[in-house]
Amino acid sequence: MTITAAPQAPPERGIRYFAAQQTPWSWVTLGIGILALVVLFAGTVAILNAYGWTQVCPPDAPQGTCAPTDPLTEGLLSPELGALAWAVIGIGAVAGLLALLRARIVPNKQAKEAAIAGAVIGIQAAVLAGVLLWFRSAGVELFARNFLNIRLLGDFFPRFVNGAKNTLILSFLGGGLGMILGLFLALFSMSKRPVVRAPARIYINFFRGTPLIWQLSFAGLGVVTAMKLDFFSGIDGPYRVAVAVLALNLAAYSAEVYRAGIQSLERGQMEAARSLGLSYLQAMRFVVVPQAIRRVIPPLTNEFVILIKDTSLVVVLGLAFSQKELLGVGREIYSSTFNATAWLGSAAGYLIITLPMIRLVTYLERKLRSGLTSVVG
Amino acid sequence: MSEAIVRLESINKWFGKLHVLRNVNLEIFPREVLVLIGPSGSGKSTLLRTINMLEEPTEGRVFFEGQELTDIHTNLNAARTRMGMVFQSFNLFPHRTVTGNITLALEKVLGLKGEEAQQRALEQLKHVGLADKAGAWPSQLSGGQQQRVAIARALAMHPVVMLFDEVTSALDPELVNEVLLVMQRLAAEGMTMVVVTHEMGFAREVGTRLIFMDQGVILEEGPPREVFANPRQERTKSFLSQIL
């Protein structure tokens, strides 16, 4: 019996192999789909740039005759943009049709995937163009004036930076303190003694069962205004209360994360440690907790991302001007300018902070999971 | 014979409504290799684990070196340093190196200095033939190597008795022997051992006394060769006929 030799190298992969497998038709479909999307974005930006985004109104302009966003409104409503949108819908439809007509006669999987990708991208571009047309049919002028005054964001940039700084301070102080407190809460909540366990459970359930905005409001009114505790009074009082409540709140959530992590360890780890003569506390400290912390880093980072966004709830405390965080800054600018573009600035600030954190969670999950399999296997 | 190292007095253990150990009495003497066999669920592992109080007996008393472990005033941690235990699933600490696994208790429990602990760890690793793996992580070792590290970790405490809980059951067949050889040599050196196992060859060759348990009761006891050759109880007979 002859045995065919095993292939010497793994089958080819990668972009070059993918390109080599394409047919003219699949290239054309993919190209047209991408073209639709590029035309939509590049064309829209080019047209809006040509008309301009904002203008400076002369101070003596009569009320209602000049808005900073007039050029943008004009660009959005321009016939050029309308034509562009219809053109994109046409190109997208062509990509979709091509894929539909040729899908059954492509020679291989790579060509089929390219054609499908072209069709999907083309249809996405067409749908976006449709949304643009729909948007043009509504109150563009008022919307642009109130929400798209980009100039405002530039004017108030330092305020936003200060807001981001406060958001980060609140997040890291509250998060750091909360995660330390949470570890102890988790250990207490797993005690075999009811008298130790019960208070921890009550604490955790209370803070997980009531809204953070209630906790902040109650602490603000009850502790700062009514009790006037030394540490929590004066100009820094509300800020300190904010950190304290965020920490207390996160402690409850992180305690549950720690608990899950500790309970996910095999019982044998504790038993092996105890059989060597380590006390319960030593076994926890040197064997169980170090492993559990490694396991809970991704979910804990996740809780932290949630906390970053939840710092926005401290607006109920009425912080001083320089203490305002991102949402507070946005609200303040809105109330002084009556222009809602400030909200966009807040959103941008949050995204700049949270997106890298979200990436970090994904990265840590992948990295630590691979570590975990080697731990188990 | 000299005085028993371990003495169990009328041990009863319930898991909820399940009566796992029924009035078990047992003495273990120095230099003995006591082998516990029996069907699964017979209580042999539970019995082994009551010796170092990983399972607290519901009733009855446990003595170790004349000290009553079931007395709440006894310092269990101190007693446990003199009893080594090896588990079915190795239970190495995955976040510490091979040496780190061994030195942890040496440093934190016995209070040895870093250098001294390292020295002792290396000594024990040589003993189980793994000196070259001192810096490795547990996850880099085969099951047999991990189990030998676990044995070294227990031996490093210089225990007077070693407890083995089905230590080869989780191993691939070709890795069983390397672990059994280490145990055999340990027995030859005169270590007192209690071994729960399904390895009947080991029980026969290395064991000095065999105990057959079923449903929480010690049914039969004697020199391994005798019990294997002439089991007195019907239950023992049928168990042995099924596995031999």
XYZ file of C-alpha atoms in Angstrom:
621
model
C 0.000 0.000 0.000
C 1.353 3.384 -0.891
C 0.847 6.320 1.312
C 0.835 9.721 -0.261
C 3.359 12.030 1.299
C 1.915 14.578 3.671
C 1.997 18.148 2.356
C 5.253 19.814 3.293
C 3.740 23.191 4.110
C 0.382 24.267 5.454
C -2.107 25.439 2.801
C -1.578 28.990 1.638
C -3.404 31.783 3.329
C -3.252 35.528 3.409
C -3.989 38.449 1.187
C -1.805 37.315 -1.732
C -3.468 33.945 -1.988
C -6.850 35.659 -1.707
C -5.971 38.024 -4.577
C -4.719 35.209 -6.789
C -8.036 33.390 -6.500
C -10.140 36.271 -7.783
C -11.876 36.436 -11.151
C -12.435 39.682 -13.084
C -16.082 39.607 -12.039
C -15.298 39.248 -8.367
C -12.756 42.080 -8.602
C -15.315 44.320 -10.278
C -18.014 43.549 -7.690
C -15.671 44.187 -4.788
C -14.325 47.351 -6.437
C -17.772 48.815 -7.091
C -18.908 48.122 -3.522
C -15.870 49.863 -2.063
C -16.248 52.673 -4.578
C -19.782 53.370 -3.333
C -18.596 53.732 0.250
C -15.567 55.867 -0.668
C -17.634 58.136 -2.878
C -20.179 58.611 -0.099
C -17.689 59.592 2.596
C -15.112 61.456 0.500
C -17.814 63.203 -1.530
C -19.802 64.313 1.506
C -16.719 65.676 3.238
C -15.577 67.425 0.040
C -18.956 69.071 -0.557
C -19.341 70.180 3.078
C -15.767 71.492 3.051
C -16.465 73.443 -0.096
C -19.442 75.171 1.526
C -17.634 75.502 4.866
C -18.674 74.236 8.322
C -19.051 77.375 10.387
C -18.776 81.100 9.959
C -18.229 84.037 12.260
C -21.261 86.253 12.366
C -20.651 90.000 12.559
C -21.691 91.281 15.983
C -24.069 93.789 14.400
C -25.978 91.175 12.394
C -29.710 91.488 13.089
C -31.230 88.756 15.259
C -32.077 85.653 13.235
C -30.298 86.583 10.028
C -26.971 84.923 10.720
C -26.139 81.635 12.376
C -22.580 80.269 12.743
C -23.705 77.054 11.092
C -25.298 78.585 8.010
C -22.560 77.319 5.621
C -23.013 73.791 6.944
C -26.791 73.996 6.501
C -26.275 75.213 2.982
C -23.881 72.366 2.224
C -26.194 69.762 3.694
C -29.122 71.022 1.643
C -27.084 71.579 -1.532
C -28.207 69.863 -4.753
C -24.679 68.473 -5.087
C -25.076 66.437 -1.906
C -28.455 65.186 -3.062
C -27.015 64.084 -6.385
C -24.121 62.417 -4.612
C -26.459 60.440 -2.368
C -28.510 59.205 -5.323
C -25.335 58.298 -7.194
C -24.110 56.245 -4.216
C -27.435 54.425 -4.028
C -27.027 53.604 -7.726
C -23.448 52.348 -7.376
C -24.352 50.298 -4.322
C -27.257 48.709 -6.159
C -24.960 47.786 -9.038
C -22.589 46.011 -6.655
C -25.503 44.126 -5.132
C -26.910 43.137 -8.504
C -23.552 41.988 -9.822
C -23.048 39.710 -6.853
C -26.560 38.363 -7.193
C -26.133 37.598 -10.908
C -22.682 36.062 -10.675
C -22.842 34.390 -7.287
C -23.635 30.941 -8.678
C -20.850 30.810 -11.234
C -17.838 31.960 -9.223
C -15.093 29.320 -9.390
C -13.935 29.259 -5.758
C -14.656 30.290 -2.204
C -12.308 33.287 -2.164
C -13.918 34.815 -5.254
C -17.355 34.227 -3.771
C -16.360 35.883 -0.489
C -14.949 38.909 -2.355
C -18.136 39.303 -4.396
C -20.298 39.027 -1.285
C -18.111 41.563 0.512
C -18.441 43.966 -2.409
C -22.229 43.595 -2.423
C -22.515 44.064 1.344
C -20.287 47.159 1.369
C -22.199 48.601 -1.584
C -25.563 48.046 0.094
C -24.264 49.556 3.350
C -23.197 52.661 1.417
C -26.599 52.835 -0.297
C -28.424 52.577 3.043
C -26.260 55.334 4.543
C -26.929 57.502 1.504
C -30.662 56.871 1.992
C -30.395 57.994 5.598
C -28.608 61.132 4.391
C -31.440 61.890 1.977
C -33.993 61.340 4.712
C -32.046 63.638 7.047
C -32.028 66.352 4.358
C -35.789 66.193 4.141
C -36.187 67.261 7.795
C -35.320 70.388 9.830
C -31.657 70.546 8.876
C -31.217 74.209 9.651
C -32.367 74.033 13.268
C -30.488 70.798 13.904
C -27.226 72.136 12.487
C -27.519 75.349 14.488
C -28.090 73.490 17.762
C -26.062 70.329 17.450
C -23.359 70.772 14.834
C -21.695 74.040 15.809
C -18.184 72.575 15.752
C -16.641 75.963 16.465
C -18.115 75.797 19.949
C -16.093 72.684 20.763
C -12.899 74.465 19.803
C -13.820 77.478 21.919
C -14.509 75.370 24.986
C -11.710 72.849 24.444
C -9.814 73.630 27.689
C -13.024 73.141 29.652
C -13.486 69.707 28.118
C -9.907 68.781 28.930
C -10.515 69.791 32.524
C -13.743 67.755 32.501
C -11.880 64.714 31.193
C -9.294 65.191 33.932
C -11.998 65.146 36.593
C -13.676 62.129 35.010
C -10.357 60.296 35.182
C -9.697 61.361 38.786
C -13.152 60.237 39.890
C -12.789 56.954 37.981
C -9.323 56.042 39.230
C -9.821 57.144 42.839
C -13.267 55.581 43.083
C -12.186 52.521 41.137
C -8.961 51.965 43.069
C -10.532 52.325 46.496
C -13.562 50.297 45.420
C -11.531 47.391 44.115
C -9.521 47.132 47.337
C -12.636 47.305 49.496
C -14.373 44.872 47.149
C -11.737 42.189 47.694
C -12.325 42.234 51.445
C -16.087 42.260 50.947
C -15.751 39.217 48.699
C -13.682 37.355 51.298
C -16.192 38.230 54.031
C -19.126 37.245 51.844
C -17.633 33.769 51.417
C -16.973 33.208 55.122
C -18.445 30.041 56.559
C -19.517 32.116 59.566
C -22.952 33.690 59.080
C -22.100 36.638 61.325
C -19.262 37.601 58.995
C -21.092 36.712 55.814
C -24.418 38.421 56.513
C -23.214 42.031 56.822
C -21.167 41.677 53.648
C -24.145 40.261 51.766
C -26.418 43.023 53.046
C -23.903 45.652 51.981
C -23.435 44.113 48.524
C -27.149 43.664 47.929
C -27.922 47.188 49.065
C -25.392 48.826 46.777
C -26.242 46.581 43.851
C -29.967 46.913 44.462
C -30.287 50.702 44.584
C -29.477 53.052 41.707
C -26.144 54.813 41.857
C -27.921 58.100 41.209
C -29.977 57.534 44.366
C -26.833 56.727 46.356
C -25.128 59.893 45.123
C -28.155 62.091 45.756
C -28.707 60.682 49.205
C -25.062 61.078 50.157
C -24.998 64.577 48.725
C -28.043 65.733 50.607
C -27.665 63.621 53.721
C -23.951 63.719 54.333
C -22.841 67.007 52.817
C -25.840 69.221 53.414
C -27.379 67.805 56.557
C -24.637 66.157 58.576
C -21.820 68.512 57.587
C -19.139 65.977 58.458
C -15.788 67.725 58.533
C -14.197 65.755 55.741
C -17.229 66.055 53.500
C -17.964 69.744 53.906
C -16.664 72.872 52.259
C -15.831 73.352 48.638
C -14.278 69.890 48.257
C -17.114 68.166 50.121
C -19.231 67.119 47.153
C -16.160 65.956 45.249
C -15.056 63.775 48.143
C -18.555 62.412 48.557
C -18.560 61.574 44.858
C -15.326 59.583 45.173
C -16.563 57.850 48.318
C -19.919 56.820 46.860
C -18.370 55.655 43.581
C -15.880 53.577 45.586
C -18.577 52.113 47.851
C -20.690 51.288 44.806
C -17.889 49.697 42.816
C -16.832 47.725 45.895
C -20.169 45.905 45.824
C -19.905 45.061 42.143
C -16.249 44.098 42.224
C -16.880 41.929 45.298
C -19.166 39.768 43.179
C -16.513 39.598 40.473
C -13.839 38.546 42.980
C -16.202 35.983 44.481
C -16.833 34.421 41.091
C -13.082 34.361 40.457
C -12.249 32.759 43.786
C -15.020 30.204 43.477
C -13.863 29.310 39.974
C -10.618 27.943 41.451
C -10.613 24.252 42.173
C -11.107 23.351 45.808
C -7.897 21.361 45.564
C -5.823 24.539 45.611
C -7.054 25.443 49.073
C -6.788 21.834 50.235
C -3.221 21.477 48.981
C -2.244 24.669 50.774
C -3.944 23.632 54.003
C -2.421 20.147 53.846
C 1.004 21.806 53.881
C 0.133 23.526 57.129
C -0.764 26.974 55.800
C -3.516 28.671 57.777
C -6.749 29.659 56.043
C -5.578 33.251 55.739
C -2.145 32.258 54.453
C -3.726 29.933 51.889
C -6.009 32.741 50.758
C -3.184 35.251 50.572
C -0.476 33.154 48.930
C -2.447 30.642 46.876
C -6.092 31.511 46.214
C -6.198 35.301 45.856
C -3.157 35.656 43.551
C -4.699 33.173 41.124
C -8.201 34.611 41.434
C -6.999 38.151 40.744
C -5.394 36.993 37.529
C -8.703 35.495 36.473
C -10.812 38.521 37.363
C -8.671 41.174 35.680
C -10.800 41.227 32.485
C -14.216 41.380 34.202
C -12.813 43.873 36.710
C -11.573 46.116 33.905
C -15.053 45.816 32.456
C -16.560 47.053 35.729
C -14.083 49.910 35.584
C -15.261 50.942 32.110
C -18.823 50.978 33.437
C -17.629 53.111 36.352
C -16.010 55.630 33.990
C -19.385 56.223 32.364
C -21.192 56.198 35.707
C -19.029 59.053 37.006
C -21.371 61.206 34.884
C -24.030 60.686 37.565
C -22.126 62.940 39.974
C -23.822 65.865 38.202
C -26.565 65.447 40.816
C -24.089 66.586 43.470
C -23.609 70.073 42.046
C -19.840 70.171 41.887
C -17.927 73.438 41.745
C -16.992 74.858 38.354
C -13.434 73.488 38.182
C -14.538 70.117 39.584
C -17.016 69.333 36.832
C -16.457 66.154 34.885
C -17.207 65.582 31.207
C -20.977 65.448 31.384
C -21.100 68.328 33.844
C -18.954 70.431 31.514
C -21.264 69.631 28.600
C -24.331 70.543 30.621
C -22.806 73.753 31.836
C -21.793 74.868 28.352
C -25.268 73.970 27.145
C -26.931 76.048 29.803
C -24.726 79.063 29.137
C -24.804 78.939 25.315
C -28.140 77.174 24.720
C -26.305 75.091 22.160
C -26.401 71.322 22.425
C -23.196 70.758 20.473
C -21.525 70.614 23.880
C -23.157 67.220 24.403
C -21.159 65.925 21.457
C -18.004 67.157 23.111
C -18.848 65.140 26.237
C -19.531 62.034 24.178
C -16.241 62.436 22.341
C -14.436 62.782 25.657
C -15.979 59.585 27.033
C -15.155 57.659 23.881
C -11.532 58.802 23.928
C -11.259 57.386 27.448
C -13.391 54.245 27.153
C -12.489 52.894 23.709
C -8.866 52.108 24.646
C -10.132 50.534 27.873
C -12.559 48.344 25.929
C -9.730 47.291 23.647
C -7.669 46.534 26.726
C -10.408 44.250 28.079
C -10.511 42.284 24.826
C -6.731 42.044 24.762
C -6.516 40.922 28.399
C -9.260 38.359 27.899
C -7.438 36.811 24.980
C -4.070 36.912 26.671
C -5.197 35.599 30.023
C -7.414 32.934 28.509
C -4.470 31.434 26.674
C -2.568 31.577 29.938
C -5.424 29.834 31.666
C -5.470 26.868 29.324
C -1.847 26.248 30.076
C -2.731 26.469 33.752
C -5.420 23.840 33.394
C -3.753 21.587 30.851
C 5.196 -3.001 67.422
C 5.853 0.518 68.600
C 3.138 3.042 69.277
C 0.767 4.069 66.471
C 1.441 7.346 64.663
C -2.197 7.732 63.708
C -5.190 6.427 65.599
C -8.781 6.769 64.463
C -11.413 6.017 67.086
C -14.954 5.127 66.029
C -15.088 7.614 63.179
C -18.491 8.436 61.727
C -18.976 10.818 58.853
C -22.179 12.005 57.253
C -22.430 14.049 54.072
C -25.960 15.318 54.573
C -27.972 12.100 54.871
C -25.231 9.979 53.368
C -23.418 7.891 55.967
C -19.942 7.712 54.425
C -17.901 6.327 57.302
C -19.504 3.934 59.785
C -17.732 3.554 63.052
C -14.255 3.106 61.605
C -11.331 2.274 63.892
C -7.805 2.288 62.553
C -4.244 2.491 63.771
C -1.230 3.229 61.622
C 2.225 2.260 62.817
C 5.676 3.572 61.882
C 7.208 2.252 58.638
C 3.886 0.805 57.558
C 2.656 1.050 53.979
C -1.091 0.826 54.488
C -3.045 0.375 51.273
C -6.742 1.264 51.144
C -8.773 -0.317 48.363
C -12.469 -0.556 47.629
C -15.105 0.419 45.116
C -15.749 4.084 44.455
C -17.955 5.626 47.097
C -16.699 3.185 49.692
C -15.331 6.000 51.831
C -11.632 5.216 51.447
C -10.702 8.728 50.274
C -12.833 10.291 52.974
C -11.118 8.108 55.542
C -7.703 9.210 54.258
C -8.758 12.837 54.420
C -9.935 12.553 58.015
C -6.391 11.608 59.001
C -5.182 15.174 58.350
C -8.611 16.624 59.088
C -9.317 17.900 55.587
C -12.579 16.127 56.377
C -13.740 16.653 59.926
C -15.372 13.500 61.241
C -18.952 14.029 62.375
C -18.248 11.753 65.336
C -15.179 10.070 66.684
C -11.648 11.086 67.511
C -8.482 11.400 65.470
C -5.081 11.104 67.140
C -1.760 11.972 65.546
C 1.500 11.389 67.429
C -0.556 11.101 70.596
C -2.242 14.461 70.082
C -5.991 14.619 69.540
C -6.631 16.474 66.273
C -10.397 16.506 66.848
C -9.817 18.600 69.978
C -10.572 22.207 69.038
C -7.595 23.424 71.066
C -5.150 21.549 68.864
C -3.117 23.572 66.404
C -4.099 21.739 63.224
C -1.726 23.702 61.023
C 1.266 22.637 63.082
C 0.143 19.005 63.000
C -0.402 19.117 59.243
C 3.180 20.147 58.618
C 4.156 16.672 59.813
C 1.708 14.920 57.465
C 2.316 15.076 53.737
C -0.571 14.691 51.348
C -0.601 14.041 47.608
C -3.814 14.465 45.611
C -5.331 12.811 42.591
C -5.315 16.058 40.601
C -1.788 17.123 41.698
C -3.015 20.541 42.911
C 0.248 22.282 42.183
C 0.021 26.052 42.487
C -0.016 27.157 38.832
C 1.132 30.707 39.609
C 4.386 29.517 41.216
C 7.346 27.740 39.698
C 8.212 24.184 40.660
C 10.617 25.491 43.287
C 8.100 28.139 44.337
C 5.555 25.406 44.976
C 7.918 23.689 47.360
C 9.345 26.721 49.124
C 5.985 28.367 49.896
C 5.195 26.318 52.986
C 8.872 26.036 53.939
C 9.102 29.816 54.156
C 5.645 30.776 55.384
C 4.983 27.852 57.739
C 8.358 26.514 58.843
C 9.953 29.968 58.639
C 12.971 28.851 56.636
C 15.081 31.572 55.031
C 15.013 31.880 51.258
C 18.385 30.230 50.667
C 17.662 27.365 53.032
C 14.220 26.740 51.526
C 15.666 26.708 48.008
C 18.270 24.218 49.141
C 15.689 21.919 50.624
C 13.474 22.204 47.559
C 16.328 21.231 45.275
C 17.177 18.284 47.520
C 13.644 16.947 47.234
C 13.494 17.573 43.493
C 16.650 15.477 43.120
C 14.938 12.821 45.164
C 12.084 12.577 42.658
C 14.415 12.997 39.677
C 13.310 16.470 38.649
C 16.220 18.697 39.640
C 16.378 20.009 36.061
C 12.798 21.282 36.311
C 13.401 23.519 39.324
C 12.647 26.726 37.430
C 9.831 25.357 35.266
C 6.157 26.220 35.608
C 3.726 23.436 36.510
C 1.926 23.896 33.183
C 5.149 22.990 31.356
C 5.319 19.561 33.015
C 3.668 16.277 32.150
C 1.128 14.839 34.565
C 3.660 12.386 35.932
C 6.214 15.130 36.500
C 3.602 17.327 38.168
C 2.689 14.530 40.513
C 6.343 13.944 41.383
C 6.691 17.655 42.158
C 3.629 17.361 44.382
C 5.332 14.472 46.207
C 8.522 16.515 46.563
C 6.471 19.432 47.887
C 4.988 17.216 50.595
C 8.312 15.535 51.415
C 10.116 18.855 51.802
C 8.194 19.438 55.022
C 9.916 16.314 56.410
C 6.649 14.629 57.360
C 6.383 11.500 59.517
C 3.536 10.096 57.436
C 2.565 10.513 53.795
C -1.034 10.296 52.566
C -1.596 9.381 48.907
C -5.093 9.891 47.493
C -5.429 7.969 44.192
C -2.330 9.742 42.954
C -2.099 7.861 39.655
C -5.797 7.912 38.683
C -5.559 11.127 36.680
C -2.413 10.079 34.829
C -2.003 8.752 31.320
C -1.100 5.038 31.537
C 2.485 5.508 30.398
C 3.113 8.044 33.178
C 1.852 5.900 36.051
C 5.050 3.993 36.579
C 7.364 6.936 37.181
C 5.120 8.000 40.068
C 4.781 4.493 41.487
C 8.561 4.079 41.378
C 9.050 7.182 43.476
C 6.509 5.880 45.972
C 8.132 2.479 46.025
C 11.515 3.980 46.819
C 9.942 6.104 49.516
C 8.484 2.967 51.072
C 11.872 1.244 50.902
C 13.405 4.187 52.767
C 11.004 3.463 55.612
C 8.447 6.230 55.181
C 5.101 5.585 56.816
C 2.517 5.736 54.068
C -1.237 5.497 53.666
C -2.146 4.856 50.054
C -5.603 4.924 48.487
C -5.165 3.311 45.112
C -6.529 1.208 42.308
C -3.043 -0.062 41.424
C -3.308 -3.619 42.673
C 0.218 -4.498 41.584
C 1.574 -1.716 43.769
C -0.696 -2.772 46.629
C 0.619 -6.318 46.455
C 4.306 -5.521 45.985
C 4.781 -2.483 48.189
C 1.952 -2.590 50.706
C 2.605 -4.034 54.150
C -1.048 -4.061 55.112
C -4.161 -3.973 52.993
C -7.576 -2.694 53.947
C -10.662 -3.357 51.881
C -13.515 -0.909 52.445
C -17.075 -0.939 51.251
C -19.976 1.336 52.179
C -18.023 3.115 54.869
C -16.900 -0.006 56.702
C -13.536 -1.751 56.860
C -14.534 -5.195 55.596
C -11.197 -6.932 55.443
C -7.681 -6.325 56.640
C -4.435 -8.208 56.341
C -1.131 -8.651 54.503
C -1.794 -7.806 50.827
C -0.632 -11.148 49.419
C -2.890 -13.040 51.803
C -5.938 -10.919 51.108
C -5.407 -11.162 47.371
C -4.889 -14.915 47.548
C -7.640 -15.764 50.038
C -10.215 -13.040 50.484
C -12.476 -14.051 53.355
C -15.442 -11.853 52.566
C -17.738 -12.444 49.603
C -17.706 -8.699 48.851
C -13.909 -8.658 48.744
C -13.880 -11.681 46.483
C -16.254 -10.182 43.966
C -14.431 -6.831 44.011
C -11.048 -8.456 43.439
C -12.374 -10.770 40.751
C -13.664 -7.766 38.860
C -10.436 -5.809 38.839
C -7.697 -8.436 38.803
